[in-house]
Short mmCIF file of C-alpha atoms in Angstrom, two decimals:
data_model
loop_
_atom_site.label_atom_id
_atom_site.label_comp_id
_atom_site.label_asym_id
_atom_site.label_seq_id
_atom_site.Cartn_x
_atom_site.Cartn_y
_atom_site.Cartn_z
CA MET A 1 0.00 0.00 0.00
CA ILE A 2 1.43 3.36 -1.00
CA PRO A 3 0.78 6.15 1.53
CA GLY A 4 -1.51 8.78 0.05
CA GLY A 5 -2.42 6.55 -2.90
CA GLY A 6 0.49 7.81 -5.07
CA GLN A 7 2.74 5.81 -7.33
CA PRO A 8 5.87 4.26 -5.84
CA ASN A 9 9.10 6.13 -6.36
CA MET A 10 10.90 3.75 -8.73
CA GLN A 11 14.31 5.28 -8.05
CA GLN A 12 13.82 4.78 -4.32
CA LEU A 13 12.64 1.19 -4.84
CA LEU A 14 15.69 0.46 -7.00
CA GLN A 15 18.01 1.93 -4.38
CA GLN A 16 16.39 -0.17 -1.66
CA ALA A 17 16.68 -3.30 -3.79
CA GLN A 18 20.34 -2.59 -4.52
CA LYS A 19 21.04 -2.04 -0.81
CA MET A 20 19.31 -5.31 0.09
CA GLN A 21 21.26 -7.11 -2.63
CA GLN A 22 24.53 -5.69 -1.27
CA ASP A 23 23.54 -6.59 2.31
CA LEU A 24 22.78 -10.14 1.15
CA ALA A 25 26.14 -10.41 -0.64
CA ASN A 26 27.93 -9.11 2.47
CA ALA A 27 26.11 -11.61 4.69
CA GLN A 28 26.97 -14.48 2.32
CA GLU A 29 30.64 -13.46 2.34
CA GLU A 30 30.61 -13.32 6.13
CA LEU A 31 29.04 -16.79 6.27
CA ALA A 32 31.76 -18.15 3.97
CA ARG A 33 34.43 -16.81 6.38
CA THR A 34 32.76 -17.82 9.64
CA GLU A 35 33.56 -21.26 11.03
CA VAL A 36 31.22 -23.29 13.25
CA ASP A 37 31.82 -26.59 15.02
CA GLY A 38 29.92 -29.78 15.63
CA GLN A 39 30.90 -32.76 17.70
CA ALA A 40 29.91 -36.32 18.47
CA GLY A 41 30.80 -38.97 21.00
CA GLY A 42 31.26 -36.46 23.79
CA GLY A 43 33.86 -34.58 21.76
CA LEU A 44 35.76 -37.60 20.43
CA VAL A 45 35.06 -36.37 16.89
CA LYS A 46 34.86 -32.67 16.03
CA ALA A 47 34.00 -31.18 12.66
CA THR A 48 34.43 -27.56 11.60
CA VAL A 49 32.45 -26.13 8.68
CA THR A 50 31.98 -22.65 7.32
CA GLY A 51 28.68 -20.87 7.75
CA ALA A 52 28.06 -21.84 4.14
CA GLY A 53 28.45 -25.55 5.01
CA GLU A 54 31.96 -26.22 3.60
CA LEU A 55 33.86 -28.80 5.68
CA ARG A 56 37.13 -27.22 6.84
CA SER A 57 38.54 -29.66 9.39
CA LEU A 58 37.90 -32.91 11.15
CA LYS A 59 39.56 -33.87 14.44
CA ILE A 60 39.44 -37.42 15.74
CA ASP A 61 40.56 -38.28 19.26
CA PRO A 62 42.75 -41.41 19.21
CA LYS A 63 40.39 -42.95 21.78
CA ALA A 64 37.72 -43.06 19.04
CA VAL A 65 39.90 -45.22 16.79
CA ASP A 66 39.30 -48.94 17.21
CA PRO A 67 40.56 -51.00 14.25
CA GLU A 68 38.00 -53.67 15.15
CA ASP A 69 35.09 -51.20 15.04
CA THR A 70 35.42 -48.72 12.19
CA GLU A 71 31.62 -48.48 11.86
CA THR A 72 31.32 -46.59 15.15
CA LEU A 73 34.05 -44.18 14.08
CA ALA A 74 32.29 -43.61 10.76
CA ASP A 75 29.01 -42.96 12.58
CA LEU A 76 30.74 -40.46 14.88
CA ILE A 77 32.24 -38.64 11.91
CA VAL A 78 28.88 -38.44 10.14
CA ALA A 79 27.19 -37.22 13.33
CA ALA A 80 29.85 -34.54 13.94
CA VAL A 81 29.61 -33.25 10.37
CA GLN A 82 25.80 -33.22 10.56
CA ALA A 83 25.95 -31.31 13.85
CA ALA A 84 28.34 -28.77 12.35
CA ASN A 85 26.11 -28.35 9.29
CA GLN A 86 23.07 -27.87 11.51
CA ASN A 87 24.96 -25.12 13.34
CA ALA A 88 25.85 -23.60 9.95
CA GLN A 89 22.17 -23.63 8.94
CA THR A 90 21.24 -21.89 12.19
CA LEU A 91 23.89 -19.26 11.49
CA GLN A 92 22.55 -18.83 7.94
CA GLN A 93 19.04 -18.25 9.27
CA GLN A 94 20.34 -15.69 11.75
CA LYS A 95 22.33 -13.82 9.08
CA LEU A 96 20.06 -14.18 6.08
CA GLY A 97 16.63 -14.43 7.71
CA PRO A 98 16.22 -10.70 8.37
CA LEU A 99 17.30 -9.97 4.79
CA ALA A 100 14.71 -12.41 3.48
CA GLN A 101 12.00 -10.67 5.49
CA GLY A 102 13.16 -7.33 4.08
CA LEU A 103 12.80 -8.78 0.61
CA GLY A 104 9.17 -9.62 1.17
CA GLY A 105 9.47 -12.96 2.93
CA GLY A 106 11.39 -14.86 0.30
CA GLY A 107 9.25 -14.21 -2.72
CA ILE A 108 12.18 -13.43 -5.00
CA PRO A 109 13.10 -16.27 -7.36
CA GLY A 110 16.66 -17.55 -7.18
CA LEU A 111 17.25 -16.71 -3.54
CA PRO A 112 17.69 -19.64 -1.16
CA PHE A 113 15.02 -18.61 1.36
#
């Protein structure tokens, strides 16, 4: 709804859209630089991913390594990576969620929210 029933100021709308686009790009860059952790087995396996979900490191405590039981180690690795990715998704929602609301609740094609 336009106050006073007038036509929207197209220049102003374009400027707002450009600012939102720049804010989104800045937030995505920040997510790509930010690292979040996940762990499993009480910290025996720790995974670090970027806020964008890229796996950066994996640390395995020697206590988690049993040559007779590699399945448990594999499960711990998967769980740690999943936990880290869940934390990355939470971070994405925190960083990108307000921008999505500013863009009309995600109604713009091509944006991931």
